[in-house]
Amino acid sequence: RWWLGQCISGRIGMLWQVKVVFKSSKLIPTMALGLLVLRRTYTSLEYVAASMLCAGIAIFTLVDSKVSPRFSVVGVLLLLGAVFGDATTVNLQERLLRQLRNSKEQMMFASNLMAAVWVLLLIA
């Protein structure tokens, strides 16, 4: 399980600034999955805000690649997986809250329990 150690230790060949920007861009896939999973609609202002965030990330990445090109395919794939996982979790939690009418506390307990199970499976 070398990749788990790489993720935890931060040695996936990415600058920490790039990691932060990738994780901050969770809004874009969250909105896309919200359209598909929840059939949610967004205002024009929300689309403009998401577009500006995407442009900012692109500019940041281009500037960073010219200054110090430290990108690895594994690092990018792990970051994309983390962002997609976060976006999926948010939308599925909202869908379950609507369908099952559980309290937010019950949802948090179930989410944390599932996360603990996944972590135990990954490190076992």
PDB file of C-alpha atoms in Angstrom:
ATOM      1  CA  ARG A   1       0.000   0.000   0.000  1.00  0.00           C
ATOM      2  CA  TRP A   2       2.750   2.391  -1.014  1.00  0.00           C
ATOM      3  CA  TRP A   3       0.264   4.955  -2.376  1.00  0.00           C
ATOM      4  CA  LEU A   4      -1.377   5.427   1.025  1.00  0.00           C
ATOM      5  CA  GLY A   5       1.977   6.272   2.536  1.00  0.00           C
ATOM      6  CA  GLN A   6       2.688   8.617  -0.359  1.00  0.00           C
ATOM      7  CA  CYS A   7      -0.599  10.434   0.199  1.00  0.00           C
ATOM      8  CA  ILE A   8      -0.096  10.777   3.919  1.00  0.00           C
ATOM      9  CA  SER A   9       3.506  11.895   3.691  1.00  0.00           C
ATOM     10  CA  GLY A  10       2.785  14.314   0.846  1.00  0.00           C
ATOM     11  CA  ARG A  11       5.370  12.830  -1.504  1.00  0.00           C
ATOM     12  CA  ILE A  12       3.171  12.482  -4.551  1.00  0.00           C
ATOM     13  CA  GLY A  13       5.229  14.832  -6.646  1.00  0.00           C
ATOM     14  CA  MET A  14       3.032  17.891  -6.242  1.00  0.00           C
ATOM     15  CA  LEU A  15       3.638  21.249  -4.665  1.00  0.00           C
ATOM     16  CA  TRP A  16       1.474  21.921  -1.635  1.00  0.00           C
ATOM     17  CA  GLN A  17      -0.016  24.999  -3.334  1.00  0.00           C
ATOM     18  CA  VAL A  18      -1.317  22.827  -6.151  1.00  0.00           C
ATOM     19  CA  LYS A  19      -2.821  20.379  -3.655  1.00  0.00           C
ATOM     20  CA  VAL A  20      -4.629  23.215  -1.882  1.00  0.00           C
ATOM     21  CA  VAL A  21      -5.995  24.649  -5.134  1.00  0.00           C
ATOM     22  CA  PHE A  22      -7.162  21.227  -6.333  1.00  0.00           C
ATOM     23  CA  LYS A  23      -9.020  20.587  -3.093  1.00  0.00           C
ATOM     24  CA  SER A  24     -10.464  24.102  -3.199  1.00  0.00           C
ATOM     25  CA  SER A  25     -11.905  23.436  -6.650  1.00  0.00           C
ATOM     26  CA  LYS A  26     -14.358  20.908  -5.224  1.00  0.00           C
ATOM     27  CA  LEU A  27     -17.159  23.354  -6.075  1.00  0.00           C
ATOM     28  CA  ILE A  28     -17.047  22.542  -9.794  1.00  0.00           C
ATOM     29  CA  PRO A  29     -17.562  18.752  -9.643  1.00  0.00           C
ATOM     30  CA  THR A  30     -20.007  19.248  -6.761  1.00  0.00           C
ATOM     31  CA  MET A  31     -22.150  21.492  -8.955  1.00  0.00           C
ATOM     32  CA  ALA A  32     -21.893  19.076 -11.891  1.00  0.00           C
ATOM     33  CA  LEU A  33     -22.942  16.112  -9.763  1.00  0.00           C
ATOM     34  CA  GLY A  34     -25.675  18.252  -8.182  1.00  0.00           C
ATOM     35  CA  LEU A  35     -27.144  18.737 -11.638  1.00  0.00           C
ATOM     36  CA  LEU A  36     -27.005  15.008 -12.373  1.00  0.00           C
ATOM     37  CA  VAL A  37     -27.815  13.427  -9.014  1.00  0.00           C
ATOM     38  CA  LEU A  38     -30.130  15.963  -7.376  1.00  0.00           C
ATOM     39  CA  ARG A  39     -31.431  17.679 -10.517  1.00  0.00           C
ATOM     40  CA  ARG A  40     -30.517  20.922  -8.820  1.00  0.00           C
ATOM     41  CA  THR A  41     -30.562  24.220 -10.669  1.00  0.00           C
ATOM     42  CA  TYR A  42     -28.083  27.016 -10.086  1.00  0.00           C
ATOM     43  CA  THR A  43     -28.340  30.752 -10.625  1.00  0.00           C
ATOM     44  CA  SER A  44     -26.314  32.632 -13.216  1.00  0.00           C
ATOM     45  CA  LEU A  45     -24.250  34.149 -10.416  1.00  0.00           C
ATOM     46  CA  GLU A  46     -23.326  30.684  -9.152  1.00  0.00           C
ATOM     47  CA  TYR A  47     -22.191  29.639 -12.637  1.00  0.00           C
ATOM     48  CA  VAL A  48     -20.117  32.831 -12.953  1.00  0.00           C
ATOM     49  CA  ALA A  49     -18.519  32.202  -9.565  1.00  0.00           C
ATOM     50  CA  ALA A  50     -17.667  28.597 -10.498  1.00  0.00           C
ATOM     51  CA  SER A  51     -16.246  29.744 -13.850  1.00  0.00           C
ATOM     52  CA  MET A  52     -14.082  32.350 -12.140  1.00  0.00           C
ATOM     53  CA  LEU A  53     -12.815  29.706  -9.738  1.00  0.00           C
ATOM     54  CA  CYS A  54     -11.978  27.406 -12.652  1.00  0.00           C
ATOM     55  CA  ALA A  55     -10.150  30.209 -14.466  1.00  0.00           C
ATOM     56  CA  GLY A  56      -8.211  31.058 -11.319  1.00  0.00           C
ATOM     57  CA  ILE A  57      -7.143  27.447 -10.920  1.00  0.00           C
ATOM     58  CA  ALA A  58      -6.053  27.254 -14.557  1.00  0.00           C
ATOM     59  CA  ILE A  59      -4.014  30.461 -14.266  1.00  0.00           C
ATOM     60  CA  PHE A  60      -2.447  29.305 -11.012  1.00  0.00           C
ATOM     61  CA  THR A  61      -1.520  25.951 -12.512  1.00  0.00           C
ATOM     62  CA  LEU A  62      -0.041  27.481 -15.663  1.00  0.00           C
ATOM     63  CA  VAL A  63       2.063  29.944 -13.690  1.00  0.00           C
ATOM     64  CA  ASP A  64       3.237  27.194 -11.349  1.00  0.00           C
ATOM     65  CA  SER A  65       4.163  24.864 -14.205  1.00  0.00           C
ATOM     66  CA  LYS A  66       6.485  27.501 -15.661  1.00  0.00           C
ATOM     67  CA  VAL A  67       8.146  28.298 -12.355  1.00  0.00           C
ATOM     68  CA  SER A  68       8.712  24.788 -11.045  1.00  0.00           C
ATOM     69  CA  PRO A  69       7.151  21.949 -13.019  1.00  0.00           C
ATOM     70  CA  ARG A  70       6.692  19.329 -10.287  1.00  0.00           C
ATOM     71  CA  PHE A  71       3.699  17.334 -11.427  1.00  0.00           C
ATOM     72  CA  SER A  72       3.321  13.601 -11.381  1.00  0.00           C
ATOM     73  CA  VAL A  73       0.622  11.534 -13.013  1.00  0.00           C
ATOM     74  CA  VAL A  74       0.032   9.636  -9.759  1.00  0.00           C
ATOM     75  CA  GLY A  75      -0.296  12.903  -7.848  1.00  0.00           C
ATOM     76  CA  VAL A  76      -2.807  14.362 -10.282  1.00  0.00           C
ATOM     77  CA  LEU A  77      -4.847  11.132 -10.299  1.00  0.00           C
ATOM     78  CA  LEU A  78      -4.906  10.989  -6.498  1.00  0.00           C
ATOM     79  CA  LEU A  79      -5.975  14.624  -6.252  1.00  0.00           C
ATOM     80  CA  LEU A  80      -8.695  14.164  -8.873  1.00  0.00           C
ATOM     81  CA  GLY A  81      -9.927  11.100  -7.017  1.00  0.00           C
ATOM     82  CA  ALA A  82     -10.045  13.023  -3.743  1.00  0.00           C
ATOM     83  CA  VAL A  83     -11.949  15.929  -5.301  1.00  0.00           C
ATOM     84  CA  PHE A  84     -14.414  13.599  -7.026  1.00  0.00           C
ATOM     85  CA  GLY A  85     -14.890  11.641  -3.800  1.00  0.00           C
ATOM     86  CA  ASP A  86     -15.606  14.832  -1.851  1.00  0.00           C
ATOM     87  CA  ALA A  87     -18.106  16.008  -4.461  1.00  0.00           C
ATOM     88  CA  THR A  88     -19.840  12.639  -4.495  1.00  0.00           C
ATOM     89  CA  THR A  89     -20.066  12.531  -0.705  1.00  0.00           C
ATOM     90  CA  VAL A  90     -21.682  15.968  -0.474  1.00  0.00           C
ATOM     91  CA  ASN A  91     -24.336  15.179  -3.074  1.00  0.00           C
ATOM     92  CA  LEU A  92     -25.125  11.702  -1.793  1.00  0.00           C
ATOM     93  CA  GLN A  93     -25.461  12.989   1.770  1.00  0.00           C
ATOM     94  CA  GLU A  94     -27.887  15.650   0.633  1.00  0.00           C
ATOM     95  CA  ARG A  95     -29.887  13.122  -1.360  1.00  0.00           C
ATOM     96  CA  LEU A  96     -30.078  10.758   1.603  1.00  0.00           C
ATOM     97  CA  LEU A  97     -31.099  13.578   3.921  1.00  0.00           C
ATOM     98  CA  ARG A  98     -33.979  14.389   1.578  1.00  0.00           C
ATOM     99  CA  GLN A  99     -35.099  10.805   1.037  1.00  0.00           C
ATOM    100  CA  LEU A 100     -34.696   9.336   4.520  1.00  0.00           C
ATOM    101  CA  ARG A 101     -35.448  12.503   6.464  1.00  0.00           C
ATOM    102  CA  ASN A 102     -32.696  11.726   8.969  1.00  0.00           C
ATOM    103  CA  SER A 103     -31.239  14.340  11.236  1.00  0.00           C
ATOM    104  CA  LYS A 104     -27.914  15.935  10.379  1.00  0.00           C
ATOM    105  CA  GLU A 105     -26.379  14.285  13.433  1.00  0.00           C
ATOM    106  CA  GLN A 106     -27.425  10.828  12.206  1.00  0.00           C
ATOM    107  CA  MET A 107     -25.959  11.607   8.787  1.00  0.00           C
ATOM    108  CA  MET A 108     -22.658  12.741  10.306  1.00  0.00           C
ATOM    109  CA  PHE A 109     -22.479   9.623  12.469  1.00  0.00           C
ATOM    110  CA  ALA A 110     -23.127   7.341   9.486  1.00  0.00           C
ATOM    111  CA  SER A 111     -20.603   9.208   7.316  1.00  0.00           C
ATOM    112  CA  ASN A 112     -17.892   9.056   9.965  1.00  0.00           C
ATOM    113  CA  LEU A 113     -18.599   5.397  10.621  1.00  0.00           C
ATOM    114  CA  MET A 114     -18.268   4.570   6.914  1.00  0.00           C
ATOM    115  CA  ALA A 115     -15.075   6.622   6.669  1.00  0.00           C
ATOM    116  CA  ALA A 116     -13.628   4.711   9.625  1.00  0.00           C
ATOM    117  CA  VAL A 117     -14.495   1.394   7.970  1.00  0.00           C
ATOM    118  CA  TRP A 118     -12.808   2.484   4.717  1.00  0.00           C
ATOM    119  CA  VAL A 119      -9.680   3.620   6.557  1.00  0.00           C
ATOM    120  CA  LEU A 120      -9.486   0.340   8.434  1.00  0.00           C
ATOM    121  CA  LEU A 121      -9.863  -1.575   5.170  1.00  0.00           C
ATOM    122  CA  LEU A 122      -7.138   0.501   3.509  1.00  0.00           C
ATOM    123  CA  ILE A 123      -4.589   0.078   6.269  1.00  0.00           C
ATOM    124  CA  ALA A 124      -5.330  -3.583   6.944  1.00  0.00           C
TER     125      ALA A 124
END
